[in-house]
Tab-separated table of C-alpha atoms in Angstrom:
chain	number	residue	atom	x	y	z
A	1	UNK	CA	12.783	-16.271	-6.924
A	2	UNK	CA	9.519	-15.389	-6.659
A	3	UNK	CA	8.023	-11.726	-6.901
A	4	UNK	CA	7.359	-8.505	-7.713
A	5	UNK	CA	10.184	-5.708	-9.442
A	6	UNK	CA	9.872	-2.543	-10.158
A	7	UNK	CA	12.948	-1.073	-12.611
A	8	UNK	CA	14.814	1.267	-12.497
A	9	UNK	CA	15.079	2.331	-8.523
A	10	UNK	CA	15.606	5.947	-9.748
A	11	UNK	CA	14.968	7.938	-12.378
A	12	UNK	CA	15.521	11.215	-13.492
A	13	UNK	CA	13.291	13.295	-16.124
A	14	UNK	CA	13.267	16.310	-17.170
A	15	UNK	CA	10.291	18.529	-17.553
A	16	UNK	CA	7.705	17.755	-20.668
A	17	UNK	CA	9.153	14.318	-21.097
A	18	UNK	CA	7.403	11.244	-20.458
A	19	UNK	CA	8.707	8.325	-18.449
A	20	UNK	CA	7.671	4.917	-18.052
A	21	UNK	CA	7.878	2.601	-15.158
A	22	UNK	CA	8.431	-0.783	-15.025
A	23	UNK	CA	6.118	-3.168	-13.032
A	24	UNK	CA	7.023	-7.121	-13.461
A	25	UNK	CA	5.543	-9.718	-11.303
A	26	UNK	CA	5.868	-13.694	-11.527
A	27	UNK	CA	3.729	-14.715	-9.071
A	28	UNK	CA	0.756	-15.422	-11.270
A	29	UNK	CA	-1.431	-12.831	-9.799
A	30	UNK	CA	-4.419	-11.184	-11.698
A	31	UNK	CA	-4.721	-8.255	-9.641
A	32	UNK	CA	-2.237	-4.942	-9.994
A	33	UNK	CA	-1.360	-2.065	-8.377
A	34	UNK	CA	0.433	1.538	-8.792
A	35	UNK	CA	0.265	4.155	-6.275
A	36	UNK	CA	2.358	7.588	-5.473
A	37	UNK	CA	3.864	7.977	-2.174
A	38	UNK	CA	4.750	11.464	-1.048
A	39	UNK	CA	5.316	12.522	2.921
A	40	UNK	CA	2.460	12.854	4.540
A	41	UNK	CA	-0.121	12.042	2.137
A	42	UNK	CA	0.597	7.978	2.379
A	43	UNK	CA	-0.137	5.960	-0.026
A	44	UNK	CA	-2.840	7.349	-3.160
A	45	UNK	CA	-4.685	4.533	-5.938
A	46	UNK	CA	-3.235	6.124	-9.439
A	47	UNK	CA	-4.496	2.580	-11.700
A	48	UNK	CA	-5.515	-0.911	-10.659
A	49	UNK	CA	-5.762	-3.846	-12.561
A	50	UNK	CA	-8.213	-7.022	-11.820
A	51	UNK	CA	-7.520	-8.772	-15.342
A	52	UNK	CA	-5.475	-8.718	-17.906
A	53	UNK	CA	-6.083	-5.928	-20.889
A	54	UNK	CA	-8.403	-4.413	-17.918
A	55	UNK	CA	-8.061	-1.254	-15.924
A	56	UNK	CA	-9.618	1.389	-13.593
A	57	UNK	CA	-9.071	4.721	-12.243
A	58	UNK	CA	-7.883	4.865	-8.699
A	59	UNK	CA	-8.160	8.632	-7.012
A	60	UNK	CA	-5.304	10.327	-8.870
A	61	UNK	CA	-4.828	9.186	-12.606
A	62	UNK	CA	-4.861	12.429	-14.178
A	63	UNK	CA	-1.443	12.731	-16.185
A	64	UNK	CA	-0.699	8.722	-15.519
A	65	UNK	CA	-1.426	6.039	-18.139
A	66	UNK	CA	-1.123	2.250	-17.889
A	67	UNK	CA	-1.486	-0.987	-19.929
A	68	UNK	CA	-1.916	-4.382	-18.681
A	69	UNK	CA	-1.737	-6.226	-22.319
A	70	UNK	CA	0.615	-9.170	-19.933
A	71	UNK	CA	-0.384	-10.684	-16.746
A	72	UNK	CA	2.937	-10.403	-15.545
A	73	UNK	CA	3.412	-6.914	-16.585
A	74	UNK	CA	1.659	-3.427	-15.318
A	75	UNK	CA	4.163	-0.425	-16.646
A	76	UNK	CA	3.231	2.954	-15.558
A	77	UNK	CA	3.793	6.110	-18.401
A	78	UNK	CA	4.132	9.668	-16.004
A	79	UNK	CA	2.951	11.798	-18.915
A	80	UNK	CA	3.943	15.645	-19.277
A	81	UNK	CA	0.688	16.589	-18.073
A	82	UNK	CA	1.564	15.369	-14.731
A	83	UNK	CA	2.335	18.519	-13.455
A	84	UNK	CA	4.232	17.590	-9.666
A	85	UNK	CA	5.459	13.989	-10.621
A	86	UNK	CA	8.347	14.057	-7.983
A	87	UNK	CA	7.580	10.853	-5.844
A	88	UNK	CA	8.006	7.587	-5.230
A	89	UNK	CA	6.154	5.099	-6.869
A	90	UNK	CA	5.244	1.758	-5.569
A	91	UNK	CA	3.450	-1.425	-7.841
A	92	UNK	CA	2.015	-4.398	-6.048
A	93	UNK	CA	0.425	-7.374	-7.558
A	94	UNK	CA	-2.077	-9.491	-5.726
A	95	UNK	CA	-4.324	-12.939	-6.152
A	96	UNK	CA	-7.221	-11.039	-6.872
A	97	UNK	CA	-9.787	-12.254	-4.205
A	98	UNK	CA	-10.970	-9.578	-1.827
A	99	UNK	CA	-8.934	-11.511	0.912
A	100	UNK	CA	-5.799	-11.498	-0.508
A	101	UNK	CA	-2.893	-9.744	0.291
A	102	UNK	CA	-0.872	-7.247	-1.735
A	103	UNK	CA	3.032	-8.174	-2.308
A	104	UNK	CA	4.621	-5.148	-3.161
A	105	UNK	CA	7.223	-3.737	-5.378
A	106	UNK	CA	10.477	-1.928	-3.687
A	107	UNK	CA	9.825	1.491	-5.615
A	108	UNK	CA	11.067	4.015	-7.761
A	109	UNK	CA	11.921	6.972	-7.323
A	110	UNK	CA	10.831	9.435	-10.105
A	111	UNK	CA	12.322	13.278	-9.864
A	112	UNK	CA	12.010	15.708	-12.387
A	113	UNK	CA	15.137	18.122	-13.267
B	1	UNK	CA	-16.664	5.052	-1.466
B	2	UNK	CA	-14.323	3.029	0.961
B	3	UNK	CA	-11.764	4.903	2.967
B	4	UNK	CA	-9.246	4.410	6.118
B	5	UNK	CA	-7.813	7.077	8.723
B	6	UNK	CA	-5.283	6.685	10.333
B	7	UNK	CA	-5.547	9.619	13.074
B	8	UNK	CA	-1.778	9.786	14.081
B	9	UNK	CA	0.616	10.898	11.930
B	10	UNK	CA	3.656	9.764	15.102
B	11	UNK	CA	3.208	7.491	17.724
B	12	UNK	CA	6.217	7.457	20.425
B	13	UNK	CA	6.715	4.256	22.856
B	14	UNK	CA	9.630	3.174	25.342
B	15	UNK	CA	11.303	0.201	24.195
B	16	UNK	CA	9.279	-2.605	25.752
B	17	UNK	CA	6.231	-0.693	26.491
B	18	UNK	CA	2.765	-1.831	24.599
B	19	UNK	CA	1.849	0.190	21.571
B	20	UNK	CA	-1.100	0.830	19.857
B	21	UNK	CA	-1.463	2.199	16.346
B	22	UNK	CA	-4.969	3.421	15.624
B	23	UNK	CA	-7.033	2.799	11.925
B	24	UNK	CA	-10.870	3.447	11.485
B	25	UNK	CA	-12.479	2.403	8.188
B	26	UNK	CA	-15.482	2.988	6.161
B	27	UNK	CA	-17.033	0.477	3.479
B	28	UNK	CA	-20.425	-0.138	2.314
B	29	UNK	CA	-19.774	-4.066	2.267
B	30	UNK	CA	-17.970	-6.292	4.668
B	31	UNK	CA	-14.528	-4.511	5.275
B	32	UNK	CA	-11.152	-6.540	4.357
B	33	UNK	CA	-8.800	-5.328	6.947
B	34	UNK	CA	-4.510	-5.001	6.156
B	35	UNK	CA	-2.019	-3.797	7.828
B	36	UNK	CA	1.501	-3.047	6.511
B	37	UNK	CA	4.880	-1.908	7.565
B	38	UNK	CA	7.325	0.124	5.527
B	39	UNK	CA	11.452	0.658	6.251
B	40	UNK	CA	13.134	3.673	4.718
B	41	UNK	CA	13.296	3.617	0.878
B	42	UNK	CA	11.793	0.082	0.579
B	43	UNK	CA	8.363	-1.333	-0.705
B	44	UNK	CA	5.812	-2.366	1.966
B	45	UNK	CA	5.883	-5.601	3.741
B	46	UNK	CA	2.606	-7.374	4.697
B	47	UNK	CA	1.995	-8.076	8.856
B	48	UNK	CA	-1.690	-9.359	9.133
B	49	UNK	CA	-5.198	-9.272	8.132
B	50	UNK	CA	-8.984	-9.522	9.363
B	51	UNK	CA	-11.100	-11.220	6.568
B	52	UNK	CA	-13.828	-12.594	8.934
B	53	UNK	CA	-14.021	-14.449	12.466
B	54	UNK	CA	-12.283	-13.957	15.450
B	55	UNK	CA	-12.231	-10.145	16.455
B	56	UNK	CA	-8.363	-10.705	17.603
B	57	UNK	CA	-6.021	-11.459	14.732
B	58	UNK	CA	-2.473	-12.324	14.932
B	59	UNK	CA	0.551	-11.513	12.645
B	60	UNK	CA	4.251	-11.177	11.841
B	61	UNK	CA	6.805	-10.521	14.438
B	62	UNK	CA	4.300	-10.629	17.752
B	63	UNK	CA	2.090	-7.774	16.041
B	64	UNK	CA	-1.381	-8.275	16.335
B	65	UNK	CA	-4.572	-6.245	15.620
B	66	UNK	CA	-8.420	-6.050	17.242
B	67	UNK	CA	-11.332	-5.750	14.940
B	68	UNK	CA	-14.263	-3.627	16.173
B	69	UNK	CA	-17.608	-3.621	13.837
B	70	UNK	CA	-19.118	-0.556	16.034
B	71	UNK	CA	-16.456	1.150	15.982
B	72	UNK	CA	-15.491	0.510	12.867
B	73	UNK	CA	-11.475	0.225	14.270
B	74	UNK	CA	-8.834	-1.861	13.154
B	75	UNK	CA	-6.473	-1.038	15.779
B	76	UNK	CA	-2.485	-3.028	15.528
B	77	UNK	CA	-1.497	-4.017	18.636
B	78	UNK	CA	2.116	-5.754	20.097
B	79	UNK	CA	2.496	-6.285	24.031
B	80	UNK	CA	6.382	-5.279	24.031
B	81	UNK	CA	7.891	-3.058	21.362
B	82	UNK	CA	11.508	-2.805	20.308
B	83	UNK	CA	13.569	-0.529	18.754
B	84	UNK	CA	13.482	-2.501	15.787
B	85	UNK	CA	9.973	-2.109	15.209
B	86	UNK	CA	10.680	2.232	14.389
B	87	UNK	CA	9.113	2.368	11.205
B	88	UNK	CA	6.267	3.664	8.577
B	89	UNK	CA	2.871	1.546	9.654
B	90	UNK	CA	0.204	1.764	6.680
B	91	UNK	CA	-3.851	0.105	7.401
B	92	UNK	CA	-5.530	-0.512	4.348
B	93	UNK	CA	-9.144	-2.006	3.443
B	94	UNK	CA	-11.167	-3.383	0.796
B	95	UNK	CA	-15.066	-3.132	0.386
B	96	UNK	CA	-17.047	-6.315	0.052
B	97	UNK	CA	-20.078	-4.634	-1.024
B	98	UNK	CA	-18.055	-3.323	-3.885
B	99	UNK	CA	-17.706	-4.564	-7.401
B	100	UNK	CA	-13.765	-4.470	-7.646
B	101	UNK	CA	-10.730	-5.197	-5.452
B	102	UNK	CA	-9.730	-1.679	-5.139
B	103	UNK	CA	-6.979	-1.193	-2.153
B	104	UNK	CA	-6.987	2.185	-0.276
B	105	UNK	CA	-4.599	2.704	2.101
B	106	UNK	CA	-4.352	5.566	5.050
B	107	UNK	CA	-1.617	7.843	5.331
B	108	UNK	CA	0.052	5.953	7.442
B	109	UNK	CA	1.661	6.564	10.997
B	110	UNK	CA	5.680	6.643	11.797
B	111	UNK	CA	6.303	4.591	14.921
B	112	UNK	CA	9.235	5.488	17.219
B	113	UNK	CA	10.516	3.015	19.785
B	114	UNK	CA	12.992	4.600	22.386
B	115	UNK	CA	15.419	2.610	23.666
C-alpha cells in the first residue's frame, strides 16, 4: 500500500530526554511536513521539507530538529529544550507543486512523564 | 507572510440542514486554497481544493467550497449535512508569490450535526 506512517502512535518521555519521531512515506513525494497539534491552537509549521538534505523553519522550531538525508524519510528529534512537548504530532508528505495536496500521517502522540 | 482564520472555533447544524464553515486567507501571491477534515485521534483527510478557475469547487462526500478574491474567503459548503459529517474541519493555503511550498493551516473549526 501506498502512503504515509508515522511510528510509534504513542510515546512516552520523560523530562530532559530526547525523542525521535518517525516519518516514512512511499509515495515518491519531495515535499514534507511536521506540525504540533494541541486544542485550540490547530495545526502549527514546526519543519518543512521541499528536497531532499533540505529544510526550513516553519513558526515553531525552537527545541525541534529534523533531517531529510532520504526522500522517503523526515524523522522529527523533540529535544530537551522543548519545554511543553505534550502533543500530537502529525507528518505529511506532498508532490511538491504549489497545487498539490498534502497526504497525511495518522499521528503520534508524544507525552512527557 | 501567508496566513488563514478560521473565525469559528464550533459550528452547530440540524441533521440535513445546509452548513457553512467560514476561512479567510491572506497571501502576497495567488492563494492555493485546501480544505481538510479530521476524526478523533486520526491524521487529516483531504476534501477539496481551489488552485485557479471556477469560483465554485467541488469535493469529497457532497462538500463543496466558494472562492471569493475580494473577500479573500474560502468558505466549505454542503447542501444537507449528516451526522456523520461531526468532525474537526481544518482550511489551509499556500502563497504563489512565495518562494517555497510552505502549508499553514487555521485552527480549525469542530462541526456538530444534530440528529
Amino acid at each position: 500500500d501506498g502512503g504515509i506512517t508515522q511510528s510509534p502512535k504513542y510515546l512516552f518521555r520523560k523530562e530532559g530526554q530526547n525523542v525521535t519521531l518517525s516519518c516514512e512515506q512511499n509515495l515518491n513525494h519531495d515535499a514534507m511536513y511536521w506540525y504540533r497539534q494541541d486544542p485550540g491552537q490547530g495545526l502549527r509549521l514546526i519543519y518543512y521539507s521541499q528536497i531532499v538534505n533540505d529544510f526550513q523553519k516553519g513558526d515553531i522550531a525552537e527545541g525541534y530538529s529534523v533531517s531529510r538525508e532520504k526522500k522517503e524519510s523526515f524523522p522529527l528529534t523533540v529535544t530537551s529544550a522543548q519545554k511543553n512537548p505534550t502533543a500530537f504530532y502529525l507528518c505529511a508528505s506532498a508532490p511538491g507543486g504549489l497545487n498539490t495536496e498534502a497526504f497525511f500521517g495518522q499521528g503520534t502522540r508524544l507525552t512527557v512523564v | 507572510a501567508q496566513s488563514v482564520a478560521q473565525p469559528e472555533d464550533q459550528v452547530n447544524v440540524a441533521e440535513g440542514n445546509p452548513l457553512t464553515v467560514k476561512c479567510t486567507y491572506s497571501v502576497s501571491g495567488n492563494p492555493y486554497l485546501f480544505w481538510y477534515v479530521q476524526y478523533p485521534n486520526r491524521g487529516l483527510q483531504f476534501l477539496l481544493k481551489y488552485i485557479t478557475g471556477d469560483n465554485l469547487v467541488k469535493g469529497s462526500y457532497g462538500f463543496e467550497a466558494e472562492f471569493n478574491k475580494s473577500q479573500t474567503s474560502f468558505h466549505l459548503k454542503k447542501p444537507s449535512a449528516l451526522v456523520s459529517d461531526s468532525a474537526l474541519y481544518f482550511c489551509a493555503v499556500r502563497d504563489g508569490g512565495g518562494a517555497t511550498n510552505k502549508l499553514i493551516f487555521g485552527t480549525g473549526t469542530l462541526l456538530a450535526v444534530q440528529p
